Short mmCIF file of C-alpha atoms in Angstrom, two decimals:
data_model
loop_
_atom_site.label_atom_id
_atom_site.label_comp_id
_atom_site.label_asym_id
_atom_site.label_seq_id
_atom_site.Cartn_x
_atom_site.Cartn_y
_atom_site.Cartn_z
CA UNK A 1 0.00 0.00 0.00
CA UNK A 2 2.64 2.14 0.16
CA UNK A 3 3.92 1.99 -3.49
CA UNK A 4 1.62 4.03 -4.87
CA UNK A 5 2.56 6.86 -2.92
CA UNK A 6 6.45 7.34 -4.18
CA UNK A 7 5.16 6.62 -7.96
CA UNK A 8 2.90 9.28 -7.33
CA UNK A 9 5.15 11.61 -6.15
CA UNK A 10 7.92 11.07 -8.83
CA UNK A 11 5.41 12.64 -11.22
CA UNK A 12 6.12 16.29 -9.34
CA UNK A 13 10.23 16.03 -9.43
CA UNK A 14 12.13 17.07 -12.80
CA UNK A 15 14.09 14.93 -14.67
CA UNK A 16 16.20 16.33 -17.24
CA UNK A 17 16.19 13.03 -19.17
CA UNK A 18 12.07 12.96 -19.73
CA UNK A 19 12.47 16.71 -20.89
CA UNK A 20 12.12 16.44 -24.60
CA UNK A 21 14.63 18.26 -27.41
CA UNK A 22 11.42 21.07 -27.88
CA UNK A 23 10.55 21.39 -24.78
CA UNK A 24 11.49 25.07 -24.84
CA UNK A 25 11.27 25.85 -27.77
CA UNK A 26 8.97 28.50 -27.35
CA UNK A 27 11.82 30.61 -25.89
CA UNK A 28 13.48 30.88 -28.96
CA UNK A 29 11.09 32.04 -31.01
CA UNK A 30 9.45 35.49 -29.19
CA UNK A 31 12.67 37.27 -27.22
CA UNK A 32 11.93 39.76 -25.45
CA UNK A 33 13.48 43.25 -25.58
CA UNK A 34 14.47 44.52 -21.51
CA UNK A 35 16.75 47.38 -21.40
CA UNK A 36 19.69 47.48 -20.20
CA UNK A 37 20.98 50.09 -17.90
CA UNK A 38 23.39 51.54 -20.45
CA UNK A 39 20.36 52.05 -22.62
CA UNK A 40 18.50 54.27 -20.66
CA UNK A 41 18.92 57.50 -21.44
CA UNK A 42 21.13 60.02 -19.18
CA UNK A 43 18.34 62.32 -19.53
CA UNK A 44 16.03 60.50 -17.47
CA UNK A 45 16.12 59.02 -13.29
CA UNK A 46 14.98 55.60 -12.92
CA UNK A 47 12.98 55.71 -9.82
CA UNK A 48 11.06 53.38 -7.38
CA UNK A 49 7.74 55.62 -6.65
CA UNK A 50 6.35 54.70 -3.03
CA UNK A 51 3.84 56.04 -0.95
CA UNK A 52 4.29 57.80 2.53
CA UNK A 53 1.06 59.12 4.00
CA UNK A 54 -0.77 61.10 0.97
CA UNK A 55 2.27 61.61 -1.32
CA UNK A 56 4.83 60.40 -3.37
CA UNK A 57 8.62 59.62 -2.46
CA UNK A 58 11.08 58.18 -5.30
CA UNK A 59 14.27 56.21 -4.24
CA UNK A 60 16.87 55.84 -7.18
CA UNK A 61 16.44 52.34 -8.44
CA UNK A 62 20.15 51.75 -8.40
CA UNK A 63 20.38 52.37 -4.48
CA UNK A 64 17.09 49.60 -4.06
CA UNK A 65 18.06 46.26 -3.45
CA UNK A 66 14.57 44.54 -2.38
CA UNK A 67 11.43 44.89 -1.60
CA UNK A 68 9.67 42.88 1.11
CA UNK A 69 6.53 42.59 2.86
CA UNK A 70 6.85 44.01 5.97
CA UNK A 71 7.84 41.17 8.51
CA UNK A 72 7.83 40.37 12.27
CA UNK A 73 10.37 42.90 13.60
CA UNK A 74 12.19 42.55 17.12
CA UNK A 75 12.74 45.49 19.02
CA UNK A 76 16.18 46.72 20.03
CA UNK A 77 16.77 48.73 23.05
CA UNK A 78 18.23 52.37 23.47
CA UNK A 79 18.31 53.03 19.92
CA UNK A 80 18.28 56.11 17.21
CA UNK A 81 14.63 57.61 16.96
CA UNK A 82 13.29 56.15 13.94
CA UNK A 83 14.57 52.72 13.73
CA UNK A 84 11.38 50.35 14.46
CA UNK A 85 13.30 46.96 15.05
CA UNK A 86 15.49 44.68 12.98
CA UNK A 87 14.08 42.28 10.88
CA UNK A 88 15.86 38.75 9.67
CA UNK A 89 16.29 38.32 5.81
CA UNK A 90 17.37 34.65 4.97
CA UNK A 91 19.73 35.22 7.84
CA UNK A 92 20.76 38.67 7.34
CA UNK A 93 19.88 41.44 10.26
CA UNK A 94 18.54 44.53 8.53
CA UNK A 95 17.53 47.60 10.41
CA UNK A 96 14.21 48.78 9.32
CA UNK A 97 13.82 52.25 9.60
CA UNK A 98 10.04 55.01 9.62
CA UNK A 99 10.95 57.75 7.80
CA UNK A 100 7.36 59.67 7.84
CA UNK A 101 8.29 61.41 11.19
CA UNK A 102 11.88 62.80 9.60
CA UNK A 103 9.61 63.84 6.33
CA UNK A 104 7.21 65.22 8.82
CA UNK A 105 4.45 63.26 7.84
CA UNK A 106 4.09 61.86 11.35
CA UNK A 107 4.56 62.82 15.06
CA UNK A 108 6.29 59.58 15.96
CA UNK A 109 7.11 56.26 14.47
CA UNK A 110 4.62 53.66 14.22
CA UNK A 111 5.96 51.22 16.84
CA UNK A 112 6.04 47.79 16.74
CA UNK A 113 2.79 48.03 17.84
CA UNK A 114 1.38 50.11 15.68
CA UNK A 115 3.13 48.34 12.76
CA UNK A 116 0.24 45.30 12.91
CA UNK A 117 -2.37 48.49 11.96
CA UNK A 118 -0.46 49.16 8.97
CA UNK A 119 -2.18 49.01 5.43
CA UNK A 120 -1.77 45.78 3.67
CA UNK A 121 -0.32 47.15 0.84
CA UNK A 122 2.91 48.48 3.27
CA UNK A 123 6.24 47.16 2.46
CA UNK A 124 9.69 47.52 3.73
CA UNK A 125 12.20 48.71 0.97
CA UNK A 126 15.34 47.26 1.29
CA UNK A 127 18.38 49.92 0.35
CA UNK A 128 21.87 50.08 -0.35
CA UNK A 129 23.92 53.00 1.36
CA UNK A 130 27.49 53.39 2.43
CA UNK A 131 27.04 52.04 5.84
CA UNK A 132 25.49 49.02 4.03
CA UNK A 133 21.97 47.49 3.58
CA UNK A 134 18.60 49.17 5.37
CA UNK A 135 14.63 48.74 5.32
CA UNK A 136 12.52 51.89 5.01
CA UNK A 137 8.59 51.10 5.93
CA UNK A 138 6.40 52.55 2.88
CA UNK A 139 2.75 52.59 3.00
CA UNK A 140 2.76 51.01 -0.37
CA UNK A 141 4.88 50.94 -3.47
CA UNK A 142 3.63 51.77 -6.69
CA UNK A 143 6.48 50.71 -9.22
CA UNK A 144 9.27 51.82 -11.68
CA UNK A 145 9.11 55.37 -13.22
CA UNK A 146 11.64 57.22 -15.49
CA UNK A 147 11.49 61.20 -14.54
CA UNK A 148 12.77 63.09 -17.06
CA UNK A 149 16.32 64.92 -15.61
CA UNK A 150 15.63 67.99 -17.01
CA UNK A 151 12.31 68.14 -15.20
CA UNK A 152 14.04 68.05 -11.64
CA UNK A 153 13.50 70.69 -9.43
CA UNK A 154 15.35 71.63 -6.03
CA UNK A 155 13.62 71.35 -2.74
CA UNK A 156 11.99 74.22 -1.85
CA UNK A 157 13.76 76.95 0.62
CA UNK A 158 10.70 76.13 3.46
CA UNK A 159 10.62 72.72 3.11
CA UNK A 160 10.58 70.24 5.93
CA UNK A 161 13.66 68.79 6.41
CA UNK A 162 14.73 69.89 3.24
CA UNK A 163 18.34 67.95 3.28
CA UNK A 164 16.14 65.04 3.18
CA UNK A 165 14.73 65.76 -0.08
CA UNK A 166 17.13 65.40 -3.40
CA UNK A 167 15.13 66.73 -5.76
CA UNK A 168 11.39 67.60 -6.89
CA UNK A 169 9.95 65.65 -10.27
CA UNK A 170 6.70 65.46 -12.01
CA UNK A 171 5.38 62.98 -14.92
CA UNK A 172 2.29 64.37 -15.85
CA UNK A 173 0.11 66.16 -12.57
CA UNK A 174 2.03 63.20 -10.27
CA UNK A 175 4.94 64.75 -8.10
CA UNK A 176 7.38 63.07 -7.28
CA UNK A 177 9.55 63.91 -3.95
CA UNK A 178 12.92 61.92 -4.82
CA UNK A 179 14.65 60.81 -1.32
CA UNK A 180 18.16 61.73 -0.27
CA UNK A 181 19.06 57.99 1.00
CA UNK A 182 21.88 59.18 2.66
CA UNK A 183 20.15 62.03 4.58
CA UNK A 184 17.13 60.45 5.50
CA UNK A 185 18.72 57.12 7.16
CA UNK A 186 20.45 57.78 10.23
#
């Protein structure tokens, strides 16, 4: 009786004798064009639009390494306002960082406790700095853009936290705040 089991199994594990001479074929015939980095022009920033609060933030795509859904996080004690825990990536500690209050979109971090309230759609972006990798909790994030260089603006003289901000960009009637990385994350 328990035969039929393993035969019934082997039907789910790959063999790369059963896989036949067309078997993927179909790659062949319809490639597919993806840019390259060198072929995007110099007159336009690849961005990763997210959402904090009611606007629109932009990290440089070339300073985003991942993008995860926001995980169980584990406090640390006596640390940099801000930082809402570290979370464990396939073994890696990351620090996970709110950036709303610094933006002044907020009064305070969320908390670990306040971070099971959070919208479904939040995710922690994983980025690349000097000091090495970080998480930055986003309400949501709405994808790739490409703002045209010659569009982008300075922050405004009043702004909050202006250091913060790198530059201004719109596509359209969308603005697009774009996020100085290095001035944001502690």
């Amino acid at each position: 009786m328990a035969a039929p089991l393993p035969s019934f199994l082997s039907r789910f594990f790959y063999r790369p004798d059963e896989a036949g001479a067309g078997a993927l074929s179909w790659l062949d015939s319809s490639p597919v064009e993806i840019p390259r980095r060198s072929q995007i022009p110099d007159s336009q920033l690849e961005v990763l639009a997210v959402q904090l609060s009611d606007e629109r933030y932009a990290v440089p795509v070339d300073r985003v390494r991942e993008i995860v859904k926001v995980p169980p996080l584990t406090w640390v004690p006596r640390v940099q306002p801000g930082l809402l825990g570290v979370m464990n990536l396939r073994g890696e500690v990351l620090p996970v960082y709110d950036v709303a209050p610094r933006l002044g979109l907020r009064d305070a971090p969320v908390g670990l406790e306040g971070a099971a309230a959070l919208p479904r759609s939040a995710r922690v972006v994983l980025v690349r700095d000097e000091a090495g990798a970080a998480g930055i909790l986003v309400d949501a994030v709405h994808g790739v853009v490409r703002l045209p260089a010659q569009g982008l603006e300075p922050a405004p003289a009043g702004a909050y936290e202006r250091g913060a901000i790198a530059a201004l960009g719109r596509i359209d009637d969308e603005l697009y705040i774009v996020l100085d990385l290095g001035a944001v994350l502690p």
